[in-house]
Amino acid sequence: MSDGIERALRGMGLPVADLHDLPTSERRFPDGGQYRIEIPSTEGPEGLDTVLAEARDLDVPLHRVSQGSGVLMLTDAELAAMARAAQAAQIELSLFARPTAGWGVSAASMSEVGASVAAAVRGADQLRDCLSDVARAAAAGVRGVLLSDIGGLRVFDRMRADGAVPADMTAKVSVMLPAANPATAQALEEMGAGSLNLPTDLDLSQIAAIRAAVSIPLDIYVEVPSNLGGFVRLTQIPELIRIAAPVYIKFGLRNGPDIYPTGRHLESAALAMSRERVRRARLGLEVIQRSGTDLRASPVAAADLRIPVPPSAEPSLSFNPQRGNS
């Protein structure tokens, strides 16, 4: 490596190589916790009710649920119901901001290499519509959105600074916007990301290098949906927590259908998968218990979680990219 490359990397606070010694992360959530539990692909009010009921039955402490079909695919009543249920359960709710190229008429997104472009926001009209999903979520009291586009993240951060959405609203970067190296992860943090989904195939040394470069929480799948690789990393959970803290441990499902966008035609599969994701979380918690490690979870209803605010307690918020607040 040339001196110039090393000087540039170190000057930016970036590691010069993957950290194969797997150093223990000293970073923590504000409550001192090293890890939290997230159940992804919680699609609609029925899915959220199913996840909450199963978590009670299996004694799984939940911190965040996320959704992939998008705010666009929820009726006003469904959006309000999800916000109320998450607020009552004192968990963070993160809804995907759509549309993206794969939700439009992009031919490239349907091609053999479509996965590389499907999650991008395509054109100024679609960017406006994606940001409208953000504003609609905010107006319903939701305080967390999922973004898969760099431009969308940049404008979201501007909207938040301008008061177009609440200052306490957070955006987590989707796994479909790959933060695959420390420099990219750092750039996304500087653009306003609240947490980062990491690509599902990073090894422990690569994850450790990213943790060295950023301070925000990392979101890591320990079981990966089949269309994202299908990896099962349950036995690595204790080490992932040790090196990546603060980290959201996410439980996807291998061997499940792609249900995005979901709806009544997929309801039985979506609900069954929601139940099984919670059971996978129970398995993960038992792996931690058997490991003999002294890993600390955040408490349920941790103070910094972006729990939805009841809509009746908040004024309606809207955003027009040409006029600003309205």
XYZ file of C-alpha atoms in Angstrom:
326
model
C 0.000 0.000 0.000
C 1.307 3.440 -0.872
C 1.897 6.015 1.854
C -0.693 8.261 0.212
C -3.453 5.665 0.454
C -2.686 4.882 4.070
C -2.453 8.563 4.962
C -5.826 9.259 3.342
C -7.518 6.342 5.081
C -6.100 7.109 8.501
C -6.817 10.790 8.076
C -10.482 9.957 7.580
C -10.595 7.682 10.618
C -10.811 4.563 8.449
C -8.993 1.268 9.021
C -6.371 0.369 6.424
C -7.437 -3.300 6.337
C -10.138 -5.616 7.586
C -9.711 -6.255 11.313
C -8.825 -9.937 11.479
C -8.022 -9.710 15.185
C -11.743 -9.030 15.772
C -11.453 -6.342 18.456
C -14.254 -5.996 20.972
C -16.412 -2.978 20.260
C -16.534 -0.568 23.171
C -19.497 1.307 21.699
C -22.933 0.904 23.256
C -26.514 2.053 22.903
C -27.257 5.035 25.202
C -28.680 2.651 27.831
C -25.453 0.637 27.897
C -26.848 -2.255 25.879
C -24.811 -4.047 23.231
C -27.670 -5.504 21.224
C -31.344 -5.240 20.394
C -33.791 -7.535 18.619
C -35.438 -6.613 15.321
C -38.075 -8.586 13.444
C -38.053 -7.563 9.765
C -40.736 -8.004 7.086
C -43.570 -7.248 9.486
C -46.150 -6.428 6.856
C -49.270 -4.586 7.993
C -51.287 -4.450 11.211
C -52.102 -8.170 11.212
C -48.421 -8.990 10.831
C -47.504 -6.660 13.686
C -50.202 -8.135 15.930
C -48.898 -11.616 15.099
C -45.313 -10.661 15.939
C -46.326 -9.054 19.231
C -48.439 -12.044 20.288
C -45.716 -14.543 19.404
C -43.093 -12.482 21.222
C -45.231 -12.578 24.362
C -45.701 -16.329 24.062
C -42.000 -17.054 23.488
C -40.647 -14.389 25.861
C -38.757 -12.504 23.145
C -37.983 -8.884 24.050
C -38.611 -6.735 20.971
C -37.024 -3.394 20.241
C -37.844 -2.779 16.587
C -40.013 -4.156 13.811
C -39.495 -3.187 10.192
C -41.565 -3.487 7.037
C -40.554 -3.893 3.412
C -43.603 -3.407 1.214
C -43.607 0.314 1.917
C -45.804 3.048 3.324
C -47.286 3.216 -0.177
C -48.861 -0.224 0.283
C -50.687 0.671 3.517
C -54.101 2.288 3.662
C -54.480 5.268 5.975
C -56.322 3.043 8.447
C -53.607 0.358 8.318
C -50.854 2.918 8.776
C -52.604 4.413 11.791
C -53.220 0.949 13.267
C -49.552 0.000 12.989
C -48.466 3.264 14.628
C -50.911 2.743 17.511
C -49.906 -0.886 18.046
C -46.187 -0.103 18.050
C -46.724 2.819 20.405
C -48.710 0.620 22.792
C -45.990 -2.054 22.706
C -43.263 0.615 23.101
C -41.248 -0.594 20.123
C -39.722 1.226 17.189
C -41.538 0.914 13.870
C -39.540 1.345 10.661
C -41.481 1.519 7.380
C -39.945 1.349 3.912
C -40.185 4.507 1.792
C -41.376 3.551 -1.678
C -41.526 3.573 -4.634
C -38.149 2.495 -6.009
C -37.145 1.402 -9.512
C -38.444 -2.105 -8.926
C -41.856 -0.664 -8.055
C -42.096 1.294 -11.293
C -41.644 0.566 -15.000
C -37.856 0.168 -15.009
C -36.871 -2.484 -17.531
C -33.386 -2.705 -16.043
C -34.775 -3.676 -12.636
C -36.373 -6.750 -14.232
C -33.204 -7.822 -16.070
C -30.564 -10.357 -15.054
C -28.704 -7.634 -13.172
C -31.870 -6.003 -11.874
C -31.049 -6.408 -8.199
C -28.314 -3.791 -8.597
C -30.796 -1.087 -9.623
C -34.197 -2.208 -8.286
C -33.760 -0.456 -4.933
C -32.661 2.875 -6.410
C -35.107 5.733 -6.756
C -35.551 6.357 -10.483
C -36.148 9.912 -11.661
C -37.253 13.106 -9.948
C -40.933 12.114 -9.896
C -40.162 8.882 -8.085
C -37.883 10.727 -5.659
C -40.762 13.070 -4.836
C -43.101 10.108 -4.356
C -40.603 8.295 -2.137
C -40.251 11.387 0.047
C -44.036 11.606 0.167
C -43.956 8.172 1.815
C -41.592 9.619 4.423
C -43.896 12.591 5.068
C -46.974 10.358 5.198
C -45.314 8.111 7.779
C -44.376 11.165 9.847
C -47.928 12.506 9.725
C -49.188 9.154 11.042
C -46.823 9.420 14.009
C -44.220 6.958 12.738
C -40.675 7.979 13.622
C -38.626 5.498 11.580
C -38.262 4.944 7.837
C -36.155 2.626 5.697
C -34.349 4.164 2.729
C -32.494 2.411 -0.082
C -31.338 5.417 -2.094
C -28.483 7.842 -1.375
C -30.352 10.843 -2.772
C -33.434 9.945 -0.770
C -31.326 9.818 2.398
C -29.750 13.196 1.617
C -33.093 14.920 1.083
C -34.575 13.196 4.154
C -31.803 14.712 6.256
C -32.583 18.141 4.762
C -36.300 17.702 5.445
C -35.512 16.855 9.048
C -33.246 19.889 9.423
C -35.899 22.146 7.866
C -38.682 20.856 10.117
C -40.608 19.198 7.273
C -40.518 16.001 9.333
C -39.878 15.750 13.079
C -36.330 16.250 14.272
C -36.449 12.947 16.148
C -37.339 10.945 13.033
C -34.689 8.437 11.975
C -33.776 6.744 8.715
C -32.116 3.376 8.600
C -30.315 2.360 5.457
C -31.763 -0.716 3.769
C -29.722 -3.831 3.091
C -30.445 -3.050 -0.577
C -28.129 -0.018 -0.395
C -24.917 -1.911 0.324
C -22.646 -0.385 2.946
C -19.981 -2.943 2.089
C -16.849 -1.123 3.285
C -15.839 1.348 6.005
C -15.706 4.393 3.711
C -19.218 3.850 2.347
C -20.568 3.226 5.837
C -18.932 6.419 7.077
C -20.356 8.421 4.178
C -23.879 7.178 4.882
C -23.522 8.095 8.558
C -22.349 11.586 7.590
C -25.393 11.938 5.312
C -27.759 11.377 8.231
C -28.339 7.630 8.510
C -29.522 6.528 11.946
C -28.470 2.899 11.529
C -26.968 0.750 8.769
C -28.096 -2.576 7.405
C -24.935 -4.386 6.349
C -24.688 -6.664 3.315
C -25.548 -10.174 4.399
C -22.295 -11.833 3.283
C -19.697 -9.794 5.159
C -17.367 -11.836 7.344
C -16.513 -10.935 10.923
C -13.300 -9.085 10.064
C -15.100 -6.932 7.492
C -17.874 -6.132 9.974
C -15.284 -5.225 12.607
C -13.636 -2.802 10.173
C -16.956 -1.081 9.480
C -17.672 -0.808 13.189
C -14.308 0.929 13.631
C -15.385 3.572 11.106
C -18.882 4.474 12.340
C -20.631 5.129 15.638
C -24.279 4.497 14.668
C -25.908 1.092 15.258
C -25.402 -1.665 12.718
C -28.285 -3.885 11.604
C -27.168 -7.451 10.893
C -29.196 -10.366 9.569
C -28.314 -13.566 11.430
C -30.691 -15.532 9.245
C -30.943 -14.185 5.745
C -33.892 -14.361 3.336
C -33.161 -16.734 0.476
C -33.175 -13.961 -2.121
C -30.398 -12.201 -0.170
C -28.195 -15.272 0.197
C -29.986 -17.558 2.627
C -27.152 -17.613 5.152
C -27.833 -18.934 8.674
C -25.432 -17.376 11.192
C -27.125 -18.158 14.492
C -23.976 -19.622 16.048
C -22.085 -16.404 15.264
C -24.497 -14.193 17.201
C -22.334 -13.808 20.354
C -19.266 -12.848 18.295
C -21.296 -10.515 16.075
C -22.576 -8.697 19.147
C -19.107 -8.498 20.693
C -17.423 -6.955 17.654
C -20.330 -4.936 16.200
C -22.049 -3.397 19.240
C -24.297 -1.492 19.255
C -26.129 -3.824 16.916
C -29.666 -4.763 15.946
C -29.802 -8.536 15.475
C -32.262 -9.267 12.670
C -34.060 -12.543 12.071
C -35.048 -13.173 8.488
C -36.051 -16.542 7.080
C -34.403 -18.903 4.657
C -36.703 -20.936 2.395
C -39.480 -18.377 2.431
C -41.141 -16.719 -0.565
C -40.492 -13.101 -1.500
C -43.698 -11.466 -0.269
C -43.000 -7.851 -1.324
C -45.381 -6.194 -1.915
C -47.596 -8.239 0.359
C -51.385 -8.241 0.526
C -54.414 -10.403 1.198
C -53.319 -12.835 -1.520
C -50.207 -13.648 0.549
C -51.658 -13.185 4.020
C -51.353 -16.753 5.295
C -47.718 -17.020 4.212
C -46.837 -13.564 5.551
C -48.336 -14.259 8.975
C -46.777 -17.725 9.226
C -43.396 -16.228 8.379
C -43.868 -13.512 11.000
C -44.487 -16.141 13.647
C -41.436 -18.124 12.590
C -39.158 -15.081 12.627
C -40.019 -14.592 16.291
C -39.289 -18.268 16.966
C -35.919 -17.797 15.260
C -35.306 -14.895 17.644
C -36.018 -17.230 20.553
C -33.408 -19.610 19.126
C -30.947 -16.746 18.872
C -31.501 -15.664 22.449
C -30.874 -19.221 23.618
C -27.614 -19.323 21.634
C -26.523 -16.226 23.568
C -27.541 -17.811 26.869
C -25.650 -21.041 26.143
C -22.531 -19.174 25.020
C -21.634 -18.175 28.563
C -20.783 -14.675 27.400
C -21.743 -11.613 29.388
C -23.570 -9.725 26.660
C -25.994 -6.997 27.621
C -29.281 -6.379 25.847
C -30.986 -3.012 25.854
C -34.107 -2.884 28.014
C -37.482 -3.068 26.344
C -38.835 0.435 25.620
C -35.337 1.942 25.755
C -35.479 5.715 25.972
C -33.816 6.405 22.605
C -36.080 4.124 20.540
C -38.076 6.076 17.966
C -41.440 4.859 19.214
C -44.430 6.164 17.238
C -46.204 9.196 18.606
C -50.017 8.909 18.723
C -51.297 10.859 15.710
C -53.703 12.846 17.899
C -50.714 14.283 19.741
C -48.965 15.564 16.626
C -49.932 18.158 13.996
C -50.169 16.932 10.422
C -46.906 17.311 8.530
C -46.494 17.505 4.785
C -43.655 18.336 2.433
C -43.561 19.690 -1.077
C -40.033 19.517 -2.556
C -40.711 22.736 -4.499
C -42.307 24.793 -1.731
C -40.831 23.347 1.463
C -43.176 23.063 4.438
C -46.910 23.273 3.883
